[in-house]
Amino acid sequence: MFRRRSDDAAASATVLEKQDETTRHPEAKKGRPTPKRSEAEAHRRTRVTVPKDRKEASRQARDRMRVEREKQRQALIDGDERHLPARDKGPVRKFARDYVDSRWSLAEFFLPAAVVILVMSIVKVPALQLLSTLLFLLFFVFVALDFARLGLGLRKQLGERFAGQNTRGAIAYGIMRTLQMRRLRLPKPQVRRGEKP
């Protein structure tokens, strides 16, 4: 009699009240009888079906996770904003992606160049080994300058477009995206090079 109602029951009751208030006139009848308490509790219990054994529960959890991962993978390919992972969601991250994808960047060629330089350093010719070391240092300096140019430009654009919004982490997100080759980037680029984001 004096038992407290559970949080779920209170929450569902308030949601139903709000739905009724928005869909009908306040003085009109609701058009259905109020369910008995036992019927409402039975209805709540049937909606949440928890498997009895742990193996079945873990199998259902694995299936749910697999479906969720598949949705995220497809969203990374299609660019569907609803199912993207949390790190890629939002207009700020989308703008950072488009900003990076619309520009040529030296950093996206870092991995192929590093492989070439590594092969040159393995060859037993001292001149080639010295040249590979110098090339690596030069390339590293140019990539660092490219990062600075891109980071400053992105910070300025984010400040203009998203003034007053949280843009934390967007510059690092954009810089990390430049390290990936364009065709391997996920989410897939949505703008062409030279287009304005």
PDB file of C-alpha atoms in Angstrom:
ATOM      1  CA  MET A   1       0.000   0.000   0.000  1.00  0.00           C
ATOM      2  CA  PHE A   2       2.748   2.473   0.956  1.00  0.00           C
ATOM      3  CA  ARG A   3       5.301   0.982  -1.386  1.00  0.00           C
ATOM      4  CA  ARG A   4       7.145   3.372  -3.681  1.00  0.00           C
ATOM      5  CA  ARG A   5       6.614   2.973  -7.393  1.00  0.00           C
ATOM      6  CA  SER A   6       9.677   1.993  -9.377  1.00  0.00           C
ATOM      7  CA  ASP A   7      11.425   4.575 -11.532  1.00  0.00           C
ATOM      8  CA  ASP A   8      10.346   2.755 -14.707  1.00  0.00           C
ATOM      9  CA  ALA A   9       6.696   2.855 -13.746  1.00  0.00           C
ATOM     10  CA  ALA A  10       6.882   6.558 -12.887  1.00  0.00           C
ATOM     11  CA  ALA A  11       8.746   7.364 -16.101  1.00  0.00           C
ATOM     12  CA  SER A  12       6.339   5.400 -18.293  1.00  0.00           C
ATOM     13  CA  ALA A  13       3.354   7.017 -16.557  1.00  0.00           C
ATOM     14  CA  THR A  14       4.708  10.513 -17.210  1.00  0.00           C
ATOM     15  CA  VAL A  15       5.468   9.662 -20.848  1.00  0.00           C
ATOM     16  CA  LEU A  16       1.905   8.387 -21.353  1.00  0.00           C
ATOM     17  CA  GLU A  17       0.498  11.508 -19.690  1.00  0.00           C
ATOM     18  CA  LYS A  18       2.583  13.747 -21.945  1.00  0.00           C
ATOM     19  CA  GLN A  19       1.500  11.825 -25.050  1.00  0.00           C
ATOM     20  CA  ASP A  20      -2.144  12.093 -24.038  1.00  0.00           C
ATOM     21  CA  GLU A  21      -1.796  15.823 -23.380  1.00  0.00           C
ATOM     22  CA  THR A  22      -0.246  16.509 -26.771  1.00  0.00           C
ATOM     23  CA  THR A  23      -2.647  14.396 -28.835  1.00  0.00           C
ATOM     24  CA  ARG A  24      -6.039  15.251 -27.315  1.00  0.00           C
ATOM     25  CA  HIS A  25      -7.914  18.173 -25.893  1.00  0.00           C
ATOM     26  CA  PRO A  26      -7.403  18.543 -22.105  1.00  0.00           C
ATOM     27  CA  GLU A  27     -11.146  18.314 -21.364  1.00  0.00           C
ATOM     28  CA  ALA A  28     -11.822  15.393 -23.737  1.00  0.00           C
ATOM     29  CA  LYS A  29     -11.933  11.810 -22.553  1.00  0.00           C
ATOM     30  CA  LYS A  30      -8.963   9.647 -23.423  1.00  0.00           C
ATOM     31  CA  GLY A  31     -11.084   7.163 -25.355  1.00  0.00           C
ATOM     32  CA  ARG A  32      -9.975   3.983 -23.591  1.00  0.00           C
ATOM     33  CA  PRO A  33     -10.431   2.546 -20.131  1.00  0.00           C
ATOM     34  CA  THR A  34      -7.646   2.862 -17.601  1.00  0.00           C
ATOM     35  CA  PRO A  35      -5.915  -0.511 -17.376  1.00  0.00           C
ATOM     36  CA  LYS A  36      -5.890  -2.335 -14.069  1.00  0.00           C
ATOM     37  CA  ARG A  37      -2.643  -2.234 -12.179  1.00  0.00           C
ATOM     38  CA  SER A  38      -2.071  -5.972 -12.628  1.00  0.00           C
ATOM     39  CA  GLU A  39      -2.586  -5.645 -16.404  1.00  0.00           C
ATOM     40  CA  ALA A  40      -0.153  -2.732 -16.649  1.00  0.00           C
ATOM     41  CA  GLU A  41       2.491  -4.603 -14.670  1.00  0.00           C
ATOM     42  CA  ALA A  42       2.013  -7.730 -16.778  1.00  0.00           C
ATOM     43  CA  HIS A  43       2.351  -5.648 -19.952  1.00  0.00           C
ATOM     44  CA  ARG A  44       5.588  -4.111 -18.670  1.00  0.00           C
ATOM     45  CA  ARG A  45       6.992  -7.527 -17.812  1.00  0.00           C
ATOM     46  CA  THR A  46       6.223  -9.003 -21.223  1.00  0.00           C
ATOM     47  CA  ARG A  47       7.962  -6.173 -23.074  1.00  0.00           C
ATOM     48  CA  VAL A  48      11.340  -6.875 -21.475  1.00  0.00           C
ATOM     49  CA  THR A  49      12.202 -10.485 -22.153  1.00  0.00           C
ATOM     50  CA  VAL A  50      15.423 -11.564 -20.545  1.00  0.00           C
ATOM     51  CA  PRO A  51      16.695 -15.022 -21.435  1.00  0.00           C
ATOM     52  CA  LYS A  52      16.897 -17.488 -18.567  1.00  0.00           C
ATOM     53  CA  ASP A  53      20.358 -18.924 -19.285  1.00  0.00           C
ATOM     54  CA  ARG A  54      23.629 -17.023 -19.634  1.00  0.00           C
ATOM     55  CA  LYS A  55      24.578 -18.627 -22.950  1.00  0.00           C
ATOM     56  CA  GLU A  56      21.446 -17.349 -24.638  1.00  0.00           C
ATOM     57  CA  ALA A  57      21.931 -13.888 -23.112  1.00  0.00           C
ATOM     58  CA  SER A  58      25.526 -13.679 -24.321  1.00  0.00           C
ATOM     59  CA  ARG A  59      24.510 -14.919 -27.781  1.00  0.00           C
ATOM     60  CA  GLN A  60      21.847 -12.209 -28.014  1.00  0.00           C
ATOM     61  CA  ALA A  61      24.361  -9.583 -26.852  1.00  0.00           C
ATOM     62  CA  ARG A  62      26.860 -10.736 -29.487  1.00  0.00           C
ATOM     63  CA  ASP A  63      24.181 -10.586 -32.169  1.00  0.00           C
ATOM     64  CA  ARG A  64      23.199  -7.060 -31.133  1.00  0.00           C
ATOM     65  CA  MET A  65      26.851  -5.947 -31.162  1.00  0.00           C
ATOM     66  CA  ARG A  66      27.398  -7.533 -34.587  1.00  0.00           C
ATOM     67  CA  VAL A  67      24.377  -5.727 -36.026  1.00  0.00           C
ATOM     68  CA  GLU A  68      25.554  -2.439 -34.476  1.00  0.00           C
ATOM     69  CA  ARG A  69      29.077  -2.866 -35.880  1.00  0.00           C
ATOM     70  CA  GLU A  70      27.658  -3.635 -39.318  1.00  0.00           C
ATOM     71  CA  LYS A  71      25.561  -0.456 -39.189  1.00  0.00           C
ATOM     72  CA  GLN A  72      28.646   1.558 -38.209  1.00  0.00           C
ATOM     73  CA  ARG A  73      30.742  -0.023 -40.963  1.00  0.00           C
ATOM     74  CA  GLN A  74      28.095   0.765 -43.564  1.00  0.00           C
ATOM     75  CA  ALA A  75      27.758   4.306 -42.212  1.00  0.00           C
ATOM     76  CA  LEU A  76      31.528   4.816 -42.537  1.00  0.00           C
ATOM     77  CA  ILE A  77      31.274   3.856 -46.206  1.00  0.00           C
ATOM     78  CA  ASP A  78      28.065   5.774 -46.994  1.00  0.00           C
ATOM     79  CA  GLY A  79      28.592   8.734 -44.665  1.00  0.00           C
ATOM     80  CA  ASP A  80      25.246   8.162 -42.897  1.00  0.00           C
ATOM     81  CA  GLU A  81      25.446  10.493 -39.905  1.00  0.00           C
ATOM     82  CA  ARG A  82      22.939   8.535 -37.770  1.00  0.00           C
ATOM     83  CA  HIS A  83      25.045   5.394 -37.377  1.00  0.00           C
ATOM     84  CA  LEU A  84      28.570   6.824 -37.336  1.00  0.00           C
ATOM     85  CA  PRO A  85      30.782   6.071 -34.328  1.00  0.00           C
ATOM     86  CA  ALA A  86      30.778   8.746 -31.629  1.00  0.00           C
ATOM     87  CA  ARG A  87      34.212  10.091 -32.636  1.00  0.00           C
ATOM     88  CA  ASP A  88      32.936  10.893 -36.168  1.00  0.00           C
ATOM     89  CA  LYS A  89      29.516  12.328 -35.325  1.00  0.00           C
ATOM     90  CA  GLY A  90      28.428  15.925 -35.428  1.00  0.00           C
ATOM     91  CA  PRO A  91      28.669  18.927 -37.739  1.00  0.00           C
ATOM     92  CA  VAL A  92      32.084  19.991 -36.357  1.00  0.00           C
ATOM     93  CA  ARG A  93      33.700  16.639 -37.185  1.00  0.00           C
ATOM     94  CA  LYS A  94      31.991  16.574 -40.585  1.00  0.00           C
ATOM     95  CA  PHE A  95      33.376  20.010 -41.384  1.00  0.00           C
ATOM     96  CA  ALA A  96      36.870  18.948 -40.259  1.00  0.00           C
ATOM     97  CA  ARG A  97      36.652  15.905 -42.549  1.00  0.00           C
ATOM     98  CA  ASP A  98      35.463  17.982 -45.498  1.00  0.00           C
ATOM     99  CA  TYR A  99      38.129  20.618 -44.862  1.00  0.00           C
ATOM    100  CA  VAL A 100      40.892  18.002 -44.937  1.00  0.00           C
ATOM    101  CA  ASP A 101      39.437  16.083 -47.892  1.00  0.00           C
ATOM    102  CA  SER A 102      39.132  19.187 -50.061  1.00  0.00           C
ATOM    103  CA  ARG A 103      42.910  19.879 -49.913  1.00  0.00           C
ATOM    104  CA  TRP A 104      46.085  18.274 -51.114  1.00  0.00           C
ATOM    105  CA  SER A 105      48.317  17.361 -48.239  1.00  0.00           C
ATOM    106  CA  LEU A 106      51.895  16.119 -48.116  1.00  0.00           C
ATOM    107  CA  ALA A 107      51.138  14.052 -45.018  1.00  0.00           C
ATOM    108  CA  GLU A 108      48.893  11.618 -46.895  1.00  0.00           C
ATOM    109  CA  PHE A 109      51.949  10.465 -48.856  1.00  0.00           C
ATOM    110  CA  PHE A 110      53.980   9.920 -45.698  1.00  0.00           C
ATOM    111  CA  LEU A 111      53.456   6.144 -45.489  1.00  0.00           C
ATOM    112  CA  PRO A 112      54.340   5.357 -49.137  1.00  0.00           C
ATOM    113  CA  ALA A 113      57.366   7.666 -48.904  1.00  0.00           C
ATOM    114  CA  ALA A 114      58.444   6.018 -45.641  1.00  0.00           C
ATOM    115  CA  VAL A 115      58.354   2.595 -47.334  1.00  0.00           C
ATOM    116  CA  VAL A 116      60.523   3.861 -50.224  1.00  0.00           C
ATOM    117  CA  ILE A 117      62.962   5.496 -47.820  1.00  0.00           C
ATOM    118  CA  LEU A 118      63.127   2.304 -45.731  1.00  0.00           C
ATOM    119  CA  VAL A 119      63.967   0.228 -48.806  1.00  0.00           C
ATOM    120  CA  MET A 120      66.671   2.742 -49.768  1.00  0.00           C
ATOM    121  CA  SER A 121      68.172   2.531 -46.276  1.00  0.00           C
ATOM    122  CA  ILE A 122      68.349  -1.285 -46.415  1.00  0.00           C
ATOM    123  CA  VAL A 123      70.429  -1.306 -49.611  1.00  0.00           C
ATOM    124  CA  LYS A 124      74.140  -1.755 -48.795  1.00  0.00           C
ATOM    125  CA  VAL A 125      75.213   1.325 -50.770  1.00  0.00           C
ATOM    126  CA  PRO A 126      76.429   4.054 -48.356  1.00  0.00           C
ATOM    127  CA  ALA A 127      75.424   6.894 -50.696  1.00  0.00           C
ATOM    128  CA  LEU A 128      71.841   5.602 -50.883  1.00  0.00           C
ATOM    129  CA  GLN A 129      71.701   5.139 -47.108  1.00  0.00           C
ATOM    130  CA  LEU A 130      72.853   8.726 -46.559  1.00  0.00           C
ATOM    131  CA  LEU A 131      70.371   9.967 -49.177  1.00  0.00           C
ATOM    132  CA  SER A 132      67.524   8.027 -47.523  1.00  0.00           C
ATOM    133  CA  THR A 133      68.338   9.591 -44.141  1.00  0.00           C
ATOM    134  CA  LEU A 134      68.375  13.106 -45.618  1.00  0.00           C
ATOM    135  CA  LEU A 135      65.157  12.476 -47.540  1.00  0.00           C
ATOM    136  CA  PHE A 136      63.436  11.217 -44.400  1.00  0.00           C
ATOM    137  CA  LEU A 137      64.486  14.291 -42.404  1.00  0.00           C
ATOM    138  CA  LEU A 138      63.378  16.665 -45.172  1.00  0.00           C
ATOM    139  CA  PHE A 139      60.075  14.886 -45.630  1.00  0.00           C
ATOM    140  CA  PHE A 140      59.476  14.901 -41.866  1.00  0.00           C
ATOM    141  CA  VAL A 141      60.101  18.671 -41.677  1.00  0.00           C
ATOM    142  CA  PHE A 142      57.783  19.364 -44.634  1.00  0.00           C
ATOM    143  CA  VAL A 143      55.032  17.194 -43.125  1.00  0.00           C
ATOM    144  CA  ALA A 144      55.352  19.046 -39.794  1.00  0.00           C
ATOM    145  CA  LEU A 145      55.016  22.381 -41.622  1.00  0.00           C
ATOM    146  CA  ASP A 146      52.028  21.014 -43.531  1.00  0.00           C
ATOM    147  CA  PHE A 147      50.418  19.984 -40.228  1.00  0.00           C
ATOM    148  CA  ALA A 148      50.940  23.504 -38.851  1.00  0.00           C
ATOM    149  CA  ARG A 149      49.438  25.114 -41.977  1.00  0.00           C
ATOM    150  CA  LEU A 150      46.445  22.789 -41.940  1.00  0.00           C
ATOM    151  CA  GLY A 151      45.889  23.115 -38.184  1.00  0.00           C
ATOM    152  CA  LEU A 152      45.952  26.921 -38.247  1.00  0.00           C
ATOM    153  CA  GLY A 153      43.605  27.082 -41.240  1.00  0.00           C
ATOM    154  CA  LEU A 154      41.200  24.597 -39.692  1.00  0.00           C
ATOM    155  CA  ARG A 155      41.218  26.437 -36.349  1.00  0.00           C
ATOM    156  CA  LYS A 156      40.369  29.713 -38.099  1.00  0.00           C
ATOM    157  CA  GLN A 157      37.514  28.148 -40.106  1.00  0.00           C
ATOM    158  CA  LEU A 158      36.105  26.372 -37.046  1.00  0.00           C
ATOM    159  CA  GLY A 159      36.193  29.648 -35.096  1.00  0.00           C
ATOM    160  CA  GLU A 160      34.254  31.423 -37.844  1.00  0.00           C
ATOM    161  CA  ARG A 161      31.663  28.723 -38.548  1.00  0.00           C
ATOM    162  CA  PHE A 162      31.124  27.253 -35.094  1.00  0.00           C
ATOM    163  CA  ALA A 163      31.628  30.234 -32.810  1.00  0.00           C
ATOM    164  CA  GLY A 164      30.476  29.426 -29.298  1.00  0.00           C
ATOM    165  CA  GLN A 165      30.244  25.669 -29.950  1.00  0.00           C
ATOM    166  CA  ASN A 166      32.504  22.965 -28.583  1.00  0.00           C
ATOM    167  CA  THR A 167      35.210  22.265 -31.197  1.00  0.00           C
ATOM    168  CA  ARG A 168      37.545  20.430 -28.849  1.00  0.00           C
ATOM    169  CA  GLY A 169      39.526  17.678 -30.553  1.00  0.00           C
ATOM    170  CA  ALA A 170      38.460  18.632 -34.079  1.00  0.00           C
ATOM    171  CA  ILE A 171      41.909  19.901 -35.112  1.00  0.00           C
ATOM    172  CA  ALA A 172      43.667  16.742 -33.945  1.00  0.00           C
ATOM    173  CA  TYR A 173      40.926  14.727 -35.669  1.00  0.00           C
ATOM    174  CA  GLY A 174      41.582  16.565 -38.947  1.00  0.00           C
ATOM    175  CA  ILE A 175      45.360  16.227 -38.671  1.00  0.00           C
ATOM    176  CA  MET A 176      45.107  12.480 -38.017  1.00  0.00           C
ATOM    177  CA  ARG A 177      42.889  12.183 -41.079  1.00  0.00           C
ATOM    178  CA  THR A 178      45.577  13.747 -43.271  1.00  0.00           C
ATOM    179  CA  LEU A 179      47.948  10.891 -42.407  1.00  0.00           C
ATOM    180  CA  GLN A 180      45.643   8.440 -44.176  1.00  0.00           C
ATOM    181  CA  MET A 181      45.716   8.092 -47.926  1.00  0.00           C
ATOM    182  CA  ARG A 182      42.575   9.624 -49.413  1.00  0.00           C
ATOM    183  CA  ARG A 183      41.080   6.413 -50.789  1.00  0.00           C
ATOM    184  CA  LEU A 184      41.604   4.609 -47.449  1.00  0.00           C
ATOM    185  CA  ARG A 185      39.937   7.265 -45.295  1.00  0.00           C
ATOM    186  CA  LEU A 186      36.857   6.354 -43.290  1.00  0.00           C
ATOM    187  CA  PRO A 187      34.259   7.870 -43.355  1.00  0.00           C
ATOM    188  CA  LYS A 188      34.719   8.106 -47.110  1.00  0.00           C
ATOM    189  CA  PRO A 189      35.447  11.617 -48.439  1.00  0.00           C
ATOM    190  CA  GLN A 190      32.254  13.456 -49.401  1.00  0.00           C
ATOM    191  CA  VAL A 191      33.904  16.372 -51.247  1.00  0.00           C
ATOM    192  CA  ARG A 192      36.311  16.539 -54.156  1.00  0.00           C
ATOM    193  CA  ARG A 193      39.677  18.198 -54.000  1.00  0.00           C
ATOM    194  CA  GLY A 194      39.383  21.925 -54.564  1.00  0.00           C
ATOM    195  CA  GLU A 195      35.713  22.121 -53.457  1.00  0.00           C
ATOM    196  CA  LYS A 196      34.781  24.373 -50.571  1.00  0.00           C
ATOM    197  CA  PRO A 197      33.644  22.408 -47.522  1.00  0.00           C
TER     198      PRO A 197
END
